[in-house]
PDB file of C-alpha atoms in Angstrom:
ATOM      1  CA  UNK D   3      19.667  17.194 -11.727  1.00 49.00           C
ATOM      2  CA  UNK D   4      17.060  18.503 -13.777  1.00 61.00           C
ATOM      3  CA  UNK D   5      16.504  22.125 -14.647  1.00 80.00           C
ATOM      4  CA  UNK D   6      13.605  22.679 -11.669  1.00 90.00           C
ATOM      5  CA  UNK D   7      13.926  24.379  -8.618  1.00 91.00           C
ATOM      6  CA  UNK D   8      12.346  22.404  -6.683  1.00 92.00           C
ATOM      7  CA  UNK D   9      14.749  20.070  -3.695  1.00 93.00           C
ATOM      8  CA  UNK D  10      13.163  16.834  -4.225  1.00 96.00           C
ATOM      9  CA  UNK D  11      13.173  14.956  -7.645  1.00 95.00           C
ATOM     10  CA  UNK D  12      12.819  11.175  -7.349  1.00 95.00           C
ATOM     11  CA  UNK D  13      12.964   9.052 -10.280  1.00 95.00           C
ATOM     12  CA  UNK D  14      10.640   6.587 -10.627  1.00 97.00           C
ATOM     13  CA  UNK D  15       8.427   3.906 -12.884  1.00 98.00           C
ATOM     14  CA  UNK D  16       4.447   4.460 -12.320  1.00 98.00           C
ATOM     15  CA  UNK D  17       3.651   0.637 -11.005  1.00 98.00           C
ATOM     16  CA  UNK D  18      -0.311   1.247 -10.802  1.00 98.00           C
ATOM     17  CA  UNK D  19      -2.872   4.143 -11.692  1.00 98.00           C
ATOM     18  CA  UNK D  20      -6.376   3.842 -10.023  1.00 97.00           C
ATOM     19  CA  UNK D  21      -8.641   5.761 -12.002  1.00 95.00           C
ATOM     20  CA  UNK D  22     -11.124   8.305 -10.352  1.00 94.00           C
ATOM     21  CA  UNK D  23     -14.046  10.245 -11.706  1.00 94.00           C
ATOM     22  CA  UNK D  24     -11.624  13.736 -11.854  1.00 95.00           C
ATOM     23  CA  UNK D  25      -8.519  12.146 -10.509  1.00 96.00           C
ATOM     24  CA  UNK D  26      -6.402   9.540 -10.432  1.00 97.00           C
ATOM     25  CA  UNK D  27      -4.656   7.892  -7.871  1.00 97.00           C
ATOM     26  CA  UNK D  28      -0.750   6.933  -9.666  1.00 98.00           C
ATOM     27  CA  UNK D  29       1.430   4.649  -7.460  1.00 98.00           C
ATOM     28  CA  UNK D  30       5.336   5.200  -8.616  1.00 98.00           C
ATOM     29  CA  UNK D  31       7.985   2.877  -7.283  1.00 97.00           C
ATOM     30  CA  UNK D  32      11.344   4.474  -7.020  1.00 96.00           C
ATOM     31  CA  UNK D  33      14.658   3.588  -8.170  1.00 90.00           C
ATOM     32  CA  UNK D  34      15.395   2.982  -4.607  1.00 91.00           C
ATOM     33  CA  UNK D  35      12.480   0.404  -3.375  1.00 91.00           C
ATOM     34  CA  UNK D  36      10.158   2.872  -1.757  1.00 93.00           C
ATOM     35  CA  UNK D  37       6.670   3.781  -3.255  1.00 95.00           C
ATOM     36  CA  UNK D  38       5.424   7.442  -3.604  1.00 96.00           C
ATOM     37  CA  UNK D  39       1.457   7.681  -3.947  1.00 97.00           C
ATOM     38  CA  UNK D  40       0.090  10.897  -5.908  1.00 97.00           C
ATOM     39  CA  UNK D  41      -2.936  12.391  -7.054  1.00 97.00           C
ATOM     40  CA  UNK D  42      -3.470  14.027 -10.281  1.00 96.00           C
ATOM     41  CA  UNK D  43      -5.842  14.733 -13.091  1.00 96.00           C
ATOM     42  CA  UNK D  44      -7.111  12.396 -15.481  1.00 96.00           C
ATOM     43  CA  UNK D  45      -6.065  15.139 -17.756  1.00 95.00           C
ATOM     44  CA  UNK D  46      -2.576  15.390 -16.627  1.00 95.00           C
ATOM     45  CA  UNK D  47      -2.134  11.359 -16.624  1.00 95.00           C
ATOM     46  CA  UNK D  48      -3.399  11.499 -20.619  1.00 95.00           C
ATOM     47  CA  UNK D  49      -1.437  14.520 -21.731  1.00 95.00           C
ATOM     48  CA  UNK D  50       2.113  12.944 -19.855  1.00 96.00           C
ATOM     49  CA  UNK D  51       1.080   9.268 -21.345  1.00 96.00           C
ATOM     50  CA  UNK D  52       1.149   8.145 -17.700  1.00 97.00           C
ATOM     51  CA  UNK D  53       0.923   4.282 -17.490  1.00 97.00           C
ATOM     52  CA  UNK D  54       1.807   1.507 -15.978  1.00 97.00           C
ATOM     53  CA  UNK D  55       5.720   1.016 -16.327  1.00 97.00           C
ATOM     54  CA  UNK D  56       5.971   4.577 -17.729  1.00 97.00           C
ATOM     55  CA  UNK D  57       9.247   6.677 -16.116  1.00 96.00           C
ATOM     56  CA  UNK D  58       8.485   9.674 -13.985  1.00 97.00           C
ATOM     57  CA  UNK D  59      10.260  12.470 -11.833  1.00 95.00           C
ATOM     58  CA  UNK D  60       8.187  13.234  -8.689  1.00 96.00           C
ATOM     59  CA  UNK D  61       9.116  16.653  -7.780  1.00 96.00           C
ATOM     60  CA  UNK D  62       8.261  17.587  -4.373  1.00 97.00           C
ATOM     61  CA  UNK D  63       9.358  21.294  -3.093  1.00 97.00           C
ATOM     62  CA  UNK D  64      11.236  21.614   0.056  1.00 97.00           C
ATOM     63  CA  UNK D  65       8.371  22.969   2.131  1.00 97.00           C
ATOM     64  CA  UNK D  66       5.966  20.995   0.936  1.00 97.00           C
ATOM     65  CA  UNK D  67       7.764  17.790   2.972  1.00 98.00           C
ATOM     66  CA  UNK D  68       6.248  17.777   6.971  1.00 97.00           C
ATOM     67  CA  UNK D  69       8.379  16.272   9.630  1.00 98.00           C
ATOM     68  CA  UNK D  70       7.481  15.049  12.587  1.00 97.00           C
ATOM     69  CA  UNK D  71       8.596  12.648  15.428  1.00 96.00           C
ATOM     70  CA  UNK D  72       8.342   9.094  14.542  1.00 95.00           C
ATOM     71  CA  UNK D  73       7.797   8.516  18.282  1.00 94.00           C
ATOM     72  CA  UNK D  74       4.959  11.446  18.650  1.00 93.00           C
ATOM     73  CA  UNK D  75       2.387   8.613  19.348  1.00 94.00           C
ATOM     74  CA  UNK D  76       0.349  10.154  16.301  1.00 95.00           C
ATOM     75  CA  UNK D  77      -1.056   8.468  13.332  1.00 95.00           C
ATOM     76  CA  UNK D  78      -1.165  10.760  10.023  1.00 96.00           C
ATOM     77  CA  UNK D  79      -3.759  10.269   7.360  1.00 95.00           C
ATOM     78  CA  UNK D  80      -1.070  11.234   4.433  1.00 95.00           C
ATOM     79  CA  UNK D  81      -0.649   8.156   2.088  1.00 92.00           C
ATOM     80  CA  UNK D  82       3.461   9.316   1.671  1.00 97.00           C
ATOM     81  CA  UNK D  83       5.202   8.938   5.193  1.00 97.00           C
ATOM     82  CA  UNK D  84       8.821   7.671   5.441  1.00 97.00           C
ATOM     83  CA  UNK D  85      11.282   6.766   8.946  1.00 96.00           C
ATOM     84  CA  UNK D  86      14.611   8.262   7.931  1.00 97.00           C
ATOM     85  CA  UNK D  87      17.654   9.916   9.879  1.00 98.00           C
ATOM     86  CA  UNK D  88      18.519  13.624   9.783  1.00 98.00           C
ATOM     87  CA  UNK D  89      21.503  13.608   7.923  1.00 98.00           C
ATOM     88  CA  UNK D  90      22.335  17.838   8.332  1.00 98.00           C
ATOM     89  CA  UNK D  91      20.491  21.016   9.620  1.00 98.00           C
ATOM     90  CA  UNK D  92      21.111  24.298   7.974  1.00 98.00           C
ATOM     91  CA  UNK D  93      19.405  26.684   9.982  1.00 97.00           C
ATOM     92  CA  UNK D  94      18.830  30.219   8.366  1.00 96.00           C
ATOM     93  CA  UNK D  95      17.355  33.586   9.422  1.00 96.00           C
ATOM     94  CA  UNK D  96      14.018  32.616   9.117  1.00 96.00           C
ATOM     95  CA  UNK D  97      13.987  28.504   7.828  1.00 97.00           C
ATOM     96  CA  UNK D  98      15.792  25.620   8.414  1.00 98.00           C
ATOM     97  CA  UNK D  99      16.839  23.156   5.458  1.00 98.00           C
ATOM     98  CA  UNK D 100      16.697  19.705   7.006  1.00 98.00           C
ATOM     99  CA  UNK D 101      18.258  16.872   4.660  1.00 98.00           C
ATOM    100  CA  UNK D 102      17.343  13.246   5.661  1.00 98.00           C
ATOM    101  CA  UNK D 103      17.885   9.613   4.460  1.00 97.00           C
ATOM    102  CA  UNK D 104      15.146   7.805   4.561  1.00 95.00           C
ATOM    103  CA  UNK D 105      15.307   3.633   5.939  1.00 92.00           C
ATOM    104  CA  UNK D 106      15.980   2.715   2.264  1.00 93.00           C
ATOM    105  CA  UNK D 107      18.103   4.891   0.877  1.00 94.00           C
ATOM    106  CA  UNK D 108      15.826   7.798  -0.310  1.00 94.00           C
ATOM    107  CA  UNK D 109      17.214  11.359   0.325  1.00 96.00           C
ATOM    108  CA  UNK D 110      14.819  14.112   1.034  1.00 97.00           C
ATOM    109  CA  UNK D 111      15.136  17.599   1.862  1.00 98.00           C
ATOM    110  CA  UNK D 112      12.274  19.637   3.597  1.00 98.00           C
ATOM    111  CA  UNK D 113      12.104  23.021   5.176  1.00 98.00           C
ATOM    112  CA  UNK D 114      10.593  24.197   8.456  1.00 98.00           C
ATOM    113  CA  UNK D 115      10.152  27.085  10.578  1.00 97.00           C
ATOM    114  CA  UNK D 116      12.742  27.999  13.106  1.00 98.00           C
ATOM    115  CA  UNK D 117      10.534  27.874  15.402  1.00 97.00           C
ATOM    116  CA  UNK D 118       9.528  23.934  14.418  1.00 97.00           C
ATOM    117  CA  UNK D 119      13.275  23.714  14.657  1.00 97.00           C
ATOM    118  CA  UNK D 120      13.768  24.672  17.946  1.00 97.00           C
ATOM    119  CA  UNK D 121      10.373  22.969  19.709  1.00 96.00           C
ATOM    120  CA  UNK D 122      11.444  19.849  17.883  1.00 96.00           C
ATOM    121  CA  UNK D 123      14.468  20.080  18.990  1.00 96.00           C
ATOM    122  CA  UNK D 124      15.812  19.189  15.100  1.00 97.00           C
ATOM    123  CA  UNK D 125      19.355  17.415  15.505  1.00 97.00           C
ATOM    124  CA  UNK D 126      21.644  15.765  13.320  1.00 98.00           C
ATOM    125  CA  UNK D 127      21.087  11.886  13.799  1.00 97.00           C
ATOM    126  CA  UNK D 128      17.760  12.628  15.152  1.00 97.00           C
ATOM    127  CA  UNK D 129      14.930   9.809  13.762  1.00 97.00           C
ATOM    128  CA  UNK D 130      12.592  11.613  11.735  1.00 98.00           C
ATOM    129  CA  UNK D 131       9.484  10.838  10.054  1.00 98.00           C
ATOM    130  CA  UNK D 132       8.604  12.594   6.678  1.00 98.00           C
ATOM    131  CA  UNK D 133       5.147  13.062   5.896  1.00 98.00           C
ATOM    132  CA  UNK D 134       4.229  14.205   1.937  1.00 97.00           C
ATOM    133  CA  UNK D 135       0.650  14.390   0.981  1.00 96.00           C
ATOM    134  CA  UNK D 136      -0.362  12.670  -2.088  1.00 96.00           C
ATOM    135  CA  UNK D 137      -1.968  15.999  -4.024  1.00 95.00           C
ATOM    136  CA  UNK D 138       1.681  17.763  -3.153  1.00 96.00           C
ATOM    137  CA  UNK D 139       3.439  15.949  -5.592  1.00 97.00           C
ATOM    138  CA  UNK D 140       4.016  17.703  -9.326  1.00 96.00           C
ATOM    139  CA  UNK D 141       4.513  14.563 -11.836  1.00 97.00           C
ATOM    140  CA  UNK D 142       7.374  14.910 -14.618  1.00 95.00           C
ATOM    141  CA  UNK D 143       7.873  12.915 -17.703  1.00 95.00           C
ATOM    142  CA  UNK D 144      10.441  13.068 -20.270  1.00 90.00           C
ATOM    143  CA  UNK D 145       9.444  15.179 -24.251  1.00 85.00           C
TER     144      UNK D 145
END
């Protein structure tokens, strides 16, 4: 684990970059088969060298990650959405920490409101669907 507090940090190789007039659009396949879609600045991409087949850590904070049910009969406009299983609930005073495996492998950890919690009715081995927007994703390369 890397020295960030954020929950999620996925490994990754950037497998595209579609180039924008302020931003660019940088498709990153990770290490296990899914692809994460992000947004950044044509700055950022030249100052972190990002190119094609360039290795990247997609950090993603815990609240940033939206669940919702997979069988809600809703379609969401966020590029990053992925069918997992809730693999544990940690519910807290306030928040609950909800850690999920995604259909291939990928382990992400998000954190809702109890309220969402409760109306969701949040369960261990509930199907889940986690929704990340492409402009919440912070891009990492090695110095």
């Amino acid at each position: 684990m890397k020295k960030v507090s954020a929950r999620n940090q996925l490994k990754g190789t950037v497998s595209a970059i579609f180039e924008g007039s302020v931003n660019n659009e940088v498709i990153i396949s990770l290490d296990n088969g899914d692809e994460l879609v992000t947004v950044i600045t044509k700055q950022s991409c030249s100052t972190l060298g990002i190119i094609p087949g360039k290795e990247v850590i997609s950090i993603i904070k815990a609240p940033w990650v939206v669940l919702a049910d997979p069988h809600s009969g809703l379609l969401f406009s966020a590029r990053n959405q992925y069918r997992g299983t809730i693999k544990k609930v940690v519910k807290g005073a306030v928040n609950t920490t909800v850690h999920l495996v995604t259909e291939k492998g990928l382990s992400l950890t998000a954190v809702i409101t109890n309220e969402s919690t409760d109306e969701m009715e949040i369960k261990e081995g509930n199907s889940i669907l986690a929704i990340v927007k492409a402009s919440s994703i912070i891009i990492a390369t090695e110095q």
